Coordinates of C-alpha atoms in Angstrom, one line a residue:
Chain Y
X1 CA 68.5 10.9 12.8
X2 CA 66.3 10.0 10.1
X3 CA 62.9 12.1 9.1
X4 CA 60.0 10.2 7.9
X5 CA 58.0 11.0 5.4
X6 CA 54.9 9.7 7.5
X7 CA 54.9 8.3 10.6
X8 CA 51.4 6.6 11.6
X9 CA 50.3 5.7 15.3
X10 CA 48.0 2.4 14.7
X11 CA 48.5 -0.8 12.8
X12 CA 45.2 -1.7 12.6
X13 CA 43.0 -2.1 9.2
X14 CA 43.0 1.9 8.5
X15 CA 46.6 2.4 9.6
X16 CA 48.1 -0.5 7.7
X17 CA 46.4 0.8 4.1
X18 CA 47.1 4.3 4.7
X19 CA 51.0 2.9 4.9
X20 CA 50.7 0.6 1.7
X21 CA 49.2 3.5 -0.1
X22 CA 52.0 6.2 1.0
X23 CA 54.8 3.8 0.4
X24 CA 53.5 2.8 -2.8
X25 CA 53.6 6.6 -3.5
X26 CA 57.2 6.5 -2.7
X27 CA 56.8 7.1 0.7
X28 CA 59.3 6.3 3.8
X29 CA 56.4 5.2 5.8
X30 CA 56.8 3.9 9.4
X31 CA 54.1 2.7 11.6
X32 CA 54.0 1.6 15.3
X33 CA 51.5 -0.3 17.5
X34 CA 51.1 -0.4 21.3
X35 CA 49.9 -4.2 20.6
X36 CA 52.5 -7.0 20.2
X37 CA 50.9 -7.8 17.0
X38 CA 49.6 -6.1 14.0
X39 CA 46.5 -6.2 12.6
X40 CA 44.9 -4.4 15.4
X41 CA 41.3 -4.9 15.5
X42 CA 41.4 -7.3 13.0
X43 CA 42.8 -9.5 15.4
X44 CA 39.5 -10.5 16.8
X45 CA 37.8 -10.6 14.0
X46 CA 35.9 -13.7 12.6
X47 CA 32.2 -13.6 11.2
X48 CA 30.2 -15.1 8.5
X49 CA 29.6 -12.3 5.1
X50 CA 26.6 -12.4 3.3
X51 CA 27.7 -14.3 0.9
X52 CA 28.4 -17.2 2.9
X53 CA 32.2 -16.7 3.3
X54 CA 34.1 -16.2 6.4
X55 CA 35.7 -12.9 7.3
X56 CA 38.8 -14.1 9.2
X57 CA 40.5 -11.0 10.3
X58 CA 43.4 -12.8 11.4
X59 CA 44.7 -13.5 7.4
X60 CA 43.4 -9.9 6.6
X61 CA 45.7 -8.8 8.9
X62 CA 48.5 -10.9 7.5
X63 CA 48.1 -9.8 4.2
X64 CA 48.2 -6.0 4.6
X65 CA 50.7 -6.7 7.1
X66 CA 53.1 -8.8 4.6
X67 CA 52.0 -6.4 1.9
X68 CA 53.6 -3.2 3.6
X69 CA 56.9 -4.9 4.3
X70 CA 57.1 -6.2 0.3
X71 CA 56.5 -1.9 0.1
X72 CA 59.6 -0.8 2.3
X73 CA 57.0 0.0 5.1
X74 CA 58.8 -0.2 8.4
X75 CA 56.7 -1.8 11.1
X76 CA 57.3 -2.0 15.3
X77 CA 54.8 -3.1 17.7
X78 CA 55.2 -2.9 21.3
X79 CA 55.9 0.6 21.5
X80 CA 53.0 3.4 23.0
X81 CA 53.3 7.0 21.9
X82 CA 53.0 9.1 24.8
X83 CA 53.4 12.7 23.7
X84 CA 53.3 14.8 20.1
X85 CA 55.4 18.1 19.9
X86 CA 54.8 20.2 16.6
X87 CA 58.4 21.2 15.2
X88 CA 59.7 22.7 11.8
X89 CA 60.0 19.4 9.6
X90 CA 56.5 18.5 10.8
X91 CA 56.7 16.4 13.7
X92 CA 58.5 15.1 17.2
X93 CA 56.9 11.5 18.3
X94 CA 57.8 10.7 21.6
X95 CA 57.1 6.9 22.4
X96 CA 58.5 4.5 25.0
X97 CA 61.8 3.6 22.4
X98 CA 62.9 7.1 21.9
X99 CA 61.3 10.0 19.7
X100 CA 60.6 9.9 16.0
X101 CA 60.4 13.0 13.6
X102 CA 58.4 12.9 10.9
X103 CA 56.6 15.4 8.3
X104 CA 53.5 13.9 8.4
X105 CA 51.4 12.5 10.6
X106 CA 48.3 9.8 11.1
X107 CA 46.8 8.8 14.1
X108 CA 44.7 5.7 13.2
X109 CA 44.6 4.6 17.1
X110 CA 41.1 3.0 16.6
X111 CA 38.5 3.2 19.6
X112 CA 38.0 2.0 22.5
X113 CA 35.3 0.4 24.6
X114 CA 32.6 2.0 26.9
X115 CA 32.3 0.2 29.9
X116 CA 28.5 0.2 31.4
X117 CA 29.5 0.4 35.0
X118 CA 26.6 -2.0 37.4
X119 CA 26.8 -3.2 41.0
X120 CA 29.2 -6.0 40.9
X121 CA 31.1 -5.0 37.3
X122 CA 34.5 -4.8 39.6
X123 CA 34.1 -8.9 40.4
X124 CA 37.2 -10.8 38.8
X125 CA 35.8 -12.7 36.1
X126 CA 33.9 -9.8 34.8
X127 CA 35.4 -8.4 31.3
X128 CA 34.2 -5.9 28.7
X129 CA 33.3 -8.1 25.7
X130 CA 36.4 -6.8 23.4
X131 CA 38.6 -8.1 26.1
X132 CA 36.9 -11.5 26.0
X133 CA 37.4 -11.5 22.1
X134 CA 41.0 -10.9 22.1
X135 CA 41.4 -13.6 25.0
X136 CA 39.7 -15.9 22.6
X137 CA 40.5 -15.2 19.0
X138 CA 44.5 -13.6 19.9
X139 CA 45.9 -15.4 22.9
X140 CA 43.5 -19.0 22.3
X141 CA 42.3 -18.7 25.7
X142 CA 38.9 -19.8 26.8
X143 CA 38.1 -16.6 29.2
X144 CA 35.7 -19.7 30.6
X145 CA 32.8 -22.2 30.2
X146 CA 30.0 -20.4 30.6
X147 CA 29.1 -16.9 30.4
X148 CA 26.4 -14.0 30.3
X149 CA 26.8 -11.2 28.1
X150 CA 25.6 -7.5 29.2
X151 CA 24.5 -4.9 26.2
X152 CA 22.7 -6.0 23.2
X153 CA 24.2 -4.5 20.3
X154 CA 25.9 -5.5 17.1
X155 CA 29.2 -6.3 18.6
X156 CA 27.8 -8.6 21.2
X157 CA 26.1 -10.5 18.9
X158 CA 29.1 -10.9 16.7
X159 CA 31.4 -11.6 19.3
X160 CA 28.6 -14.2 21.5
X161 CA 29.2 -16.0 18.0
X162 CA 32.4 -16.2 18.4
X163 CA 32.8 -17.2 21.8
X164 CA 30.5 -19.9 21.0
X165 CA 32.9 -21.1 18.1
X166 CA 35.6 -21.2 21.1
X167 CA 33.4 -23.3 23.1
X168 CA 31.8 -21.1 25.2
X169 CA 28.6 -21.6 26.6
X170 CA 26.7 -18.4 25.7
X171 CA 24.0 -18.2 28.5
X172 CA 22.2 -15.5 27.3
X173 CA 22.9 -11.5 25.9
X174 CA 20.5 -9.3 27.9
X175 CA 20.1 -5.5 28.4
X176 CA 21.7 -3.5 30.6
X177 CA 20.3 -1.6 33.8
X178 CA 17.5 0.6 31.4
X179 CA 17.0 4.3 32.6
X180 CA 19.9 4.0 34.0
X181 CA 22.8 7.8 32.6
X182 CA 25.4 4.9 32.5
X183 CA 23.8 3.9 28.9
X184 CA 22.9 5.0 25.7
X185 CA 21.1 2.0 24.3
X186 CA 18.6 2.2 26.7
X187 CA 15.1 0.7 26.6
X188 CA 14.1 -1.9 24.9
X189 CA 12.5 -0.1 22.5
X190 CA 15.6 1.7 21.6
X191 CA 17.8 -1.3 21.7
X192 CA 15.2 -3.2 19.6
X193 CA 15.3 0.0 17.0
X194 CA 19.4 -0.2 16.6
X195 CA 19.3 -4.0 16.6
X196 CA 16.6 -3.7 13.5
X197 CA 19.4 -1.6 11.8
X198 CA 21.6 -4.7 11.4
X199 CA 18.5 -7.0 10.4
X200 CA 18.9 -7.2 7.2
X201 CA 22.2 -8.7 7.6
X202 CA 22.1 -10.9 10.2
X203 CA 22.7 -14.1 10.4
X204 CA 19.5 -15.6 11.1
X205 CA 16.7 -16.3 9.2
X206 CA 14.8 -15.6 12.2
X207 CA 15.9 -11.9 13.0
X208 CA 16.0 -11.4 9.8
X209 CA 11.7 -12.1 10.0
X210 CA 12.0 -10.1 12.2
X211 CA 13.8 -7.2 10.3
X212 CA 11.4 -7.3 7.6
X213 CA 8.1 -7.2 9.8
X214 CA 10.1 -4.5 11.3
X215 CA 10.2 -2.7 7.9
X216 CA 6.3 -2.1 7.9
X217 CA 5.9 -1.2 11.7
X218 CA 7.4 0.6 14.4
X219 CA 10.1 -0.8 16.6
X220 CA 7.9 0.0 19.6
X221 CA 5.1 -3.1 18.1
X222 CA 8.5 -4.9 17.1
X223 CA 9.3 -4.7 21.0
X224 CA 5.4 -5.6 22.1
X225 CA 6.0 -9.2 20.2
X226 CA 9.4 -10.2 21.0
X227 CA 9.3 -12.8 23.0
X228 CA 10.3 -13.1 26.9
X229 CA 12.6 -15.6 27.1
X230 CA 14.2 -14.1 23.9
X231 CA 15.1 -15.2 20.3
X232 CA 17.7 -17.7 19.3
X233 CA 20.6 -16.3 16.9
X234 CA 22.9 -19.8 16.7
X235 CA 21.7 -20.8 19.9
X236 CA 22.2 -17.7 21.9
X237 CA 19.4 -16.7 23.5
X238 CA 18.9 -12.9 22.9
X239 CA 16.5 -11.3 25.7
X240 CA 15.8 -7.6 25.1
X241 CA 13.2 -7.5 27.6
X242 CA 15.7 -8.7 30.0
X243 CA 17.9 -6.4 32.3
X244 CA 21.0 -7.3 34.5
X245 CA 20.5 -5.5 37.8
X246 CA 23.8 -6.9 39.4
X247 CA 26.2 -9.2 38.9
X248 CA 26.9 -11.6 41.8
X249 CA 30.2 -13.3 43.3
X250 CA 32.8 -12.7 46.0
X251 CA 36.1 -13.0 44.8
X252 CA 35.1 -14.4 41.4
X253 CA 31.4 -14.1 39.7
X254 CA 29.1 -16.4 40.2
X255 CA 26.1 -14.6 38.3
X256 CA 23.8 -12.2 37.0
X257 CA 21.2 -11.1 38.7
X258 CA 18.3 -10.0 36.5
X259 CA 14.4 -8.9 36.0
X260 CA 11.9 -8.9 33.2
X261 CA 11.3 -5.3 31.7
X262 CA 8.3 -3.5 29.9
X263 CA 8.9 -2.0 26.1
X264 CA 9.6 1.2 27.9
X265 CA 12.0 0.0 30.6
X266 CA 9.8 -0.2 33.3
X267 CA 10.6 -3.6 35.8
X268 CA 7.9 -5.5 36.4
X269 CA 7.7 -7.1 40.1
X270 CA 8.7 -10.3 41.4
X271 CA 10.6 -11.3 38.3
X272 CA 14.1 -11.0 39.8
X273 CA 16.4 -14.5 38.8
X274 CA 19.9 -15.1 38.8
X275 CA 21.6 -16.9 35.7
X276 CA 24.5 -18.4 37.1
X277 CA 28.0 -17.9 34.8
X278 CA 31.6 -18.1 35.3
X279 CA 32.5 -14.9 33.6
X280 CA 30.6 -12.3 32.3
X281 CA 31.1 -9.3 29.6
X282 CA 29.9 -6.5 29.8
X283 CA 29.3 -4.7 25.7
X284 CA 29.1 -1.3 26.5
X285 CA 30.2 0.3 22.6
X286 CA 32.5 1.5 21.2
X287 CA 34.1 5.1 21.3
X288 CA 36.9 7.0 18.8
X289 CA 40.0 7.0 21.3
X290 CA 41.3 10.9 20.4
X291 CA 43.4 11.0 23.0
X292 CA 47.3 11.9 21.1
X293 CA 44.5 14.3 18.8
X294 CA 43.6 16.2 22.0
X295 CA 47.4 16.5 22.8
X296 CA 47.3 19.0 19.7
X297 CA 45.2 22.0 19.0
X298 CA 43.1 20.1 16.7
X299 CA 39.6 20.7 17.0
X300 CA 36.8 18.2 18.1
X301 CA 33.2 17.7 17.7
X302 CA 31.6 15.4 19.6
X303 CA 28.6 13.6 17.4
X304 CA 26.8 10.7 18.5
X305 CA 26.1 8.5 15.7
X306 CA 30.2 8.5 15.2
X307 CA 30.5 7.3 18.9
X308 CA 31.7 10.3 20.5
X309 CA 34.9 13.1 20.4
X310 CA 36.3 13.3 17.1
X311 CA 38.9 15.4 16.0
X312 CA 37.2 17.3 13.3
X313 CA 38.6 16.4 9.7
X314 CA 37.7 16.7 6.2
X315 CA 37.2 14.2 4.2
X316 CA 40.0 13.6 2.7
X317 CA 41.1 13.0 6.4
X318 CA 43.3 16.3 7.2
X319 CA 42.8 18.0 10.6
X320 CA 43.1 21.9 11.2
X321 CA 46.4 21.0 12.7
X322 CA 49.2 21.2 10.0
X323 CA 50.6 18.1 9.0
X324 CA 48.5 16.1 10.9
X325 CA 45.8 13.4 9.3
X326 CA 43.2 10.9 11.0
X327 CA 41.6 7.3 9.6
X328 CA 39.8 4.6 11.1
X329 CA 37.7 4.7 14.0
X330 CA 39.2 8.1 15.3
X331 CA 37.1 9.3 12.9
X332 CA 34.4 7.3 13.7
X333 CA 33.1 3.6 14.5
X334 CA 32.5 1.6 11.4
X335 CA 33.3 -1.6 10.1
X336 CA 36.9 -2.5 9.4
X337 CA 36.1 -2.4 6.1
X338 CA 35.7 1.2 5.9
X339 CA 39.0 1.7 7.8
X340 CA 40.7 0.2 5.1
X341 CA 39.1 2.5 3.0
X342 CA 39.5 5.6 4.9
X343 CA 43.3 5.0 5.1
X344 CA 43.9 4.3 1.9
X345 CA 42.4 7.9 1.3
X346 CA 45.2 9.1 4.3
X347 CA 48.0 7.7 2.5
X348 CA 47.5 9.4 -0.7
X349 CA 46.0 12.3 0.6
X350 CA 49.7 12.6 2.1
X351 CA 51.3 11.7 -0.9
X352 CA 49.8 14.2 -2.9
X353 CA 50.7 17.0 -0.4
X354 CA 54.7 15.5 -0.2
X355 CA 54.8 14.9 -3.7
X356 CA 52.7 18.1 -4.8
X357 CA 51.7 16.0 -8.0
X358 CA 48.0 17.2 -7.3
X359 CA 47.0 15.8 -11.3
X360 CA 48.3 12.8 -10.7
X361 CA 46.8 12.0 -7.1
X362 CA 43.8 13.7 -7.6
X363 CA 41.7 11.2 -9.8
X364 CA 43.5 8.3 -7.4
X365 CA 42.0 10.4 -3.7
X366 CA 38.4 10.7 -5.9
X367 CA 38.5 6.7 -6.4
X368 CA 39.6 6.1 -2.8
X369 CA 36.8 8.5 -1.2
X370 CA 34.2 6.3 -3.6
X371 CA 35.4 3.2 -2.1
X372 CA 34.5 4.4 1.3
X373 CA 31.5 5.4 0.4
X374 CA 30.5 2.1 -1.4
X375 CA 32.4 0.3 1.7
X376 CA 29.9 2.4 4.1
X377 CA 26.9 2.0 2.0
X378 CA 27.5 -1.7 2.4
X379 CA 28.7 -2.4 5.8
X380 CA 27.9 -5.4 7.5
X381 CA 28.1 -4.0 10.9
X382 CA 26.4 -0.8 11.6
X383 CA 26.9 0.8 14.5
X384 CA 25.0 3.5 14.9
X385 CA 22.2 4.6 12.1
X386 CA 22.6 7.7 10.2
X387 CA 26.3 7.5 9.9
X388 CA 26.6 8.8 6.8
X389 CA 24.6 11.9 7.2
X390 CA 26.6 13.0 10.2
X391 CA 29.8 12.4 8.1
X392 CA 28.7 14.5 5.5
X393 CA 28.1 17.3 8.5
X394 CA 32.0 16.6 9.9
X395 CA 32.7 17.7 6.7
X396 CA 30.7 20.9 5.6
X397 CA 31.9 22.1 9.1
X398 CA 35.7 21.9 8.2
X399 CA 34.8 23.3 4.9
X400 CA 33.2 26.0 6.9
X401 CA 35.6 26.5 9.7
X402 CA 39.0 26.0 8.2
X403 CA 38.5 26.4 4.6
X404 CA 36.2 28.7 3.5
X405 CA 37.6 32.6 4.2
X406 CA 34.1 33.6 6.1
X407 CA 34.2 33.3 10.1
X408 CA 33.6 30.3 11.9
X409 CA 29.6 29.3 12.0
X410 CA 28.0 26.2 13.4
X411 CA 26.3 23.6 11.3
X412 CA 23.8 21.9 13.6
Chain A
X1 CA 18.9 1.9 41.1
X2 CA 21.5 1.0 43.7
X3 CA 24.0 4.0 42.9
X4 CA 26.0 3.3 45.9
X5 CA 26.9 0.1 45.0
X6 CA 28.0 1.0 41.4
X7 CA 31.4 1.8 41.1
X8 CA 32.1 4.6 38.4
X9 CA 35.9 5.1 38.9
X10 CA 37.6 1.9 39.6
X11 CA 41.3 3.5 40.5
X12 CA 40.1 6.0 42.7
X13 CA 36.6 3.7 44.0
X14 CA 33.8 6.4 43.3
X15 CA 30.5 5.2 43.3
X16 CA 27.3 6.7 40.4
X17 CA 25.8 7.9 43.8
X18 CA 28.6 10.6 44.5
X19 CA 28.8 11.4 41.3
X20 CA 25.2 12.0 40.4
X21 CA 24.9 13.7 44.1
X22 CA 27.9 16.3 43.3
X23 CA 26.4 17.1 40.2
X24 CA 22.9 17.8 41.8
X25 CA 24.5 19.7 44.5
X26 CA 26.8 22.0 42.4
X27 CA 25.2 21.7 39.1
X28 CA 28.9 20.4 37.9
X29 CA 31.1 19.7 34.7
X30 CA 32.7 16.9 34.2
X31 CA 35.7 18.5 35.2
X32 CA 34.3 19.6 38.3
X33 CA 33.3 16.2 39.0
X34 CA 36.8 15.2 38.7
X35 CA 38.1 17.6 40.7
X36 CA 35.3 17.2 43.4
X37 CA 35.6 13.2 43.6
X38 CA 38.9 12.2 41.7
X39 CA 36.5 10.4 39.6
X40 CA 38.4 9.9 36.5
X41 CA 42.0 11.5 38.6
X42 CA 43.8 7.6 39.2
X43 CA 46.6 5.7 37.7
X44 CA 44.6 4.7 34.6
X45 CA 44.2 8.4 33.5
X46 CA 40.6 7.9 33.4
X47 CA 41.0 5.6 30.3
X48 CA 38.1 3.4 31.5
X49 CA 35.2 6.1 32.9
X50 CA 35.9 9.4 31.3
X51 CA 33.1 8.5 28.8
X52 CA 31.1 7.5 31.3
X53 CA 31.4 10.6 33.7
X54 CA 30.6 12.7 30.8
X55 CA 27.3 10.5 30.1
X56 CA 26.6 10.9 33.6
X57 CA 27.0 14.6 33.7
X58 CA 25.0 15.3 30.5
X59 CA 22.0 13.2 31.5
X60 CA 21.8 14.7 35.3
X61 CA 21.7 18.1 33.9
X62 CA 19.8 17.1 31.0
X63 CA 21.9 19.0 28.3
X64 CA 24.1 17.4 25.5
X65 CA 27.8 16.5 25.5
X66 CA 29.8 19.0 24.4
X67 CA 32.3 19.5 21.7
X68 CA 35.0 20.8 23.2
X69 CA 36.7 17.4 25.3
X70 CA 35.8 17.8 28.8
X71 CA 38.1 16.0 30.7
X72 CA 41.6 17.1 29.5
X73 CA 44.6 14.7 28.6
X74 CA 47.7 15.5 29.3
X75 CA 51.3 14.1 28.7
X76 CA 52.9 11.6 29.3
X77 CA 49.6 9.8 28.0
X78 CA 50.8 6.1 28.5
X79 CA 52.9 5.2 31.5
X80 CA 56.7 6.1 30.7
X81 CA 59.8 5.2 32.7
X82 CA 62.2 8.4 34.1
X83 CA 64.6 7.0 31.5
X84 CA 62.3 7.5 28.5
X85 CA 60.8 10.9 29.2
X86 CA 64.5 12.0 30.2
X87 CA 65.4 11.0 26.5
X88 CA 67.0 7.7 27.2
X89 CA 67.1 6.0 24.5
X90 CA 66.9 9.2 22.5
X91 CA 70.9 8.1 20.5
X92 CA 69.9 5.0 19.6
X93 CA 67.7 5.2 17.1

């Protein structure tokens, strides 16, 4: 039975350049996806740059894709891993079409999204907002005519965008239940303080008025002036001062039952309305899915502007457990853009240590972890603020707890 | 909030108001929680609330998320047929 040189769980953005950068190493490289198609998250992908141009995820995903074959990159999709074993080569994959060994390994299995739980979210016709892209944008099916979207963040927006491109009716994006454990974005205040992060960018001309007001005072007088009935982005009404209480129906939705809000969360009386909708999604974030990580004894942090449990890596994306490496959203939510990045790090990070031509691979791992850098620096879509400071802290800590010859300490 | 009519676990049907009330009452982990309500214990693994039990534990006893993961995975991780975990298809590829 054949050995690979690297096997890698994920053919999504980070996944698919870690592979065209091992195999253009010299690498036998296989990669399998639990999706029918590759490409991932890519998939869903479609938004405006900039610059003007369109990111079309879809061709993205094409490209790497046809670009790994041209390498010698074998590729399946359809096929879940459902258990790691370590062994003396480096590793035994277990998936649902028999077991692979390999020396090294990547996990670039992405994330996956947090669902905000609310009275009513169990309703057919209620989907989390990644689901209604990849009905949409993969399978070309309208989830429906008209919808309400709960969770204002940056991938609602993006992805309200999109369903408007497939002929969706966007209602309106509102917040979810505020004070409420089930979520971390909160009050208005603090969902108005994460959507300024993305201002900049936007693509409005309106919220991005509102960005640069934004820049000279505090989110909280940002929040006073926003208007009730919301702000138009392409004709999707945004309402941050609006919360969904419940959503409505019997065997299929019917609504969204909702109230106005103060800045700090507080419901203000007799303000209850329904907004009637035949499906609703519910954008609840994103989170790293480390779940074939925590089937090793790699070690996790769990950090909040990342997006939750990460398996703690350097930076060049090893893990404490031999042989084993990480990219992409494991690490981390970000952009797609800065998968790409991180996996082309991956690959030759693995090549270097299979090839042990450290000169060589070196200067090429120094050039990659700059591209990440510039990729994060310039990011369309940020997800969380301060992600590069907490990266930088994921890092000192596996200098510090697997590296460095001193005892384990805590960076904090 | 109406905690008793929001469904946390959707495989095993556990409302935010058991949940929040088990962790009041026994000043719980997550895992704890699990164990006390099957929140998170049905066929999907806990793929779709294990997040959000551990948001729900760290905000009712008002103390961060911890590093270490706090509700475990274990193998088989996906679904697998008798025929695959028995090795199966094991001489074919």
């Amino acid at each position: 039975m054949k050995v690979w040189n690297l096997l890698i769980v994920g053919a999504g953005p980070a996944g698919l350049n870690a592979a065209i950068a091992a195999a253009g190493e010299g690498l036998k490289v296989k990669i399998i996806d639990e999706f029918n198609r590759i490409g991932g998250r890519l998939l869903g992908q479609l938004h405006q740059e900039p610059n003007g141009e369109w990111w079309n995820g879809i061709d993205v995903a094409n490209r790497l894709h046809e670009k790994a074959i041209t390498l010698g990159v074998k590729i399946e999709s359809g096929v879940s891993v459902y258990d790691l074993e370590q062994s003396e080569f480096g590793w035994k994959v277990y998936t649902s079409e028999g077991m692979e060994k390999t020396e090294k390994l990547l996990l670039a299995t992405g994330a996956t999204e947090v669902p905000t739980p609310i009275p009513g979210w169990t309703i057919p016709g209620v989907m989390s907002i990644g689901a209604a892209q990849v009905m949409g944008n993969v399978h070309r099916v309208k989830p429906g005519n008209t919808c309400v979207i709960i969770g204002a963040n940056v991938l609602s927006i993006a992805i309200a965008n999109e369903l408007r491109l497939c002929g969706v009716e966007v209602k309106e994006i509102v917040i979810s239940q505020p004070n409420s454990s089930l979520t971390h974005s909160g009050t208005p205040e603090k969902v108005m303080e994460s959507l300024l992060q993305l201002t900049h960018l936007a693509p409005s001309v309106l919220l991005r008025q509102a960005g640069r007001v934004a820049k000279y005072i505090h989110p909280s007088l940002a929040v006073k002036f926003y208007p009730k009935n919301g702000m138009n982005i392409l004709d999707i009404p945004i309402k941050i001062k609006t919360a969904a209480t419940e959503i409505i129906g019997d065997k299929k939705v019917k609504g969204v039952k909702t109230v106005n809000i103060r800045s700090n969360g507080e419901i203000i009386p007799n303000t209850e309305r329904i907004t009637e909708a035949d499906f609703v999604c519910i954008a609840g974030g994103l989170a790293p899915l480390p779940e074939l990580a925590a089937l090793t004894s790699c070690e996790f942090k769990f950090v909040h502007e990342l997006g939750g449990h990460i398996p703690l890596h350097s930076e060049r994306m090893e893990t404490n457990e031999p042989n084993l490496f990480v990219a992409g959203n494991i690490t981390g939510v970000e952009s797609a853009k800065v998968a790409m990045a991180q996996g082309t790090v991956a690959g030759l990070t693995i090549a270097s240590e299979i090839k042990g031509n450290k000169k060589h691979s070196d200067s090429a791992i120094e050039e990659a972890l700059l591209t990440v850098r510039k990729e994060r620096e310039e990011a369309l879509i940020q997800f969380q603020p301060n992600i590069a400071r907490a990266r930088e802290l994921i890092y000192q800590q596996f200098e510090l707890d697997w590296k460095a010859e001193s005892p384990k300490r805590s960076i904090s | 909030m109406a905690g008793e009519k929001t469904i946390v676990c959707r495989c095993e049907e556990v409302t935010l108001e058991t949940i929040v009330d088990t962790i009041e009452q026994y000043s719980c982990s997550s895992r704890e929680v699990k164990l006390r309500t099957r929140a998170g214990m049905g066929y999907c693994g806990g793929r779709t609330c294990r997040n959000v039990i551990d948001r729900i534990v760290a905000a009712t006893n008002g103390e961060p998320i911890k590093d270490e993961l706090q509700l475990s995975y274990r193998s088989p991780i996906r679904p697998a047929t008798f025929e695959v975990l028995g090795g199966g298809h094991e001489n074919e590829s």
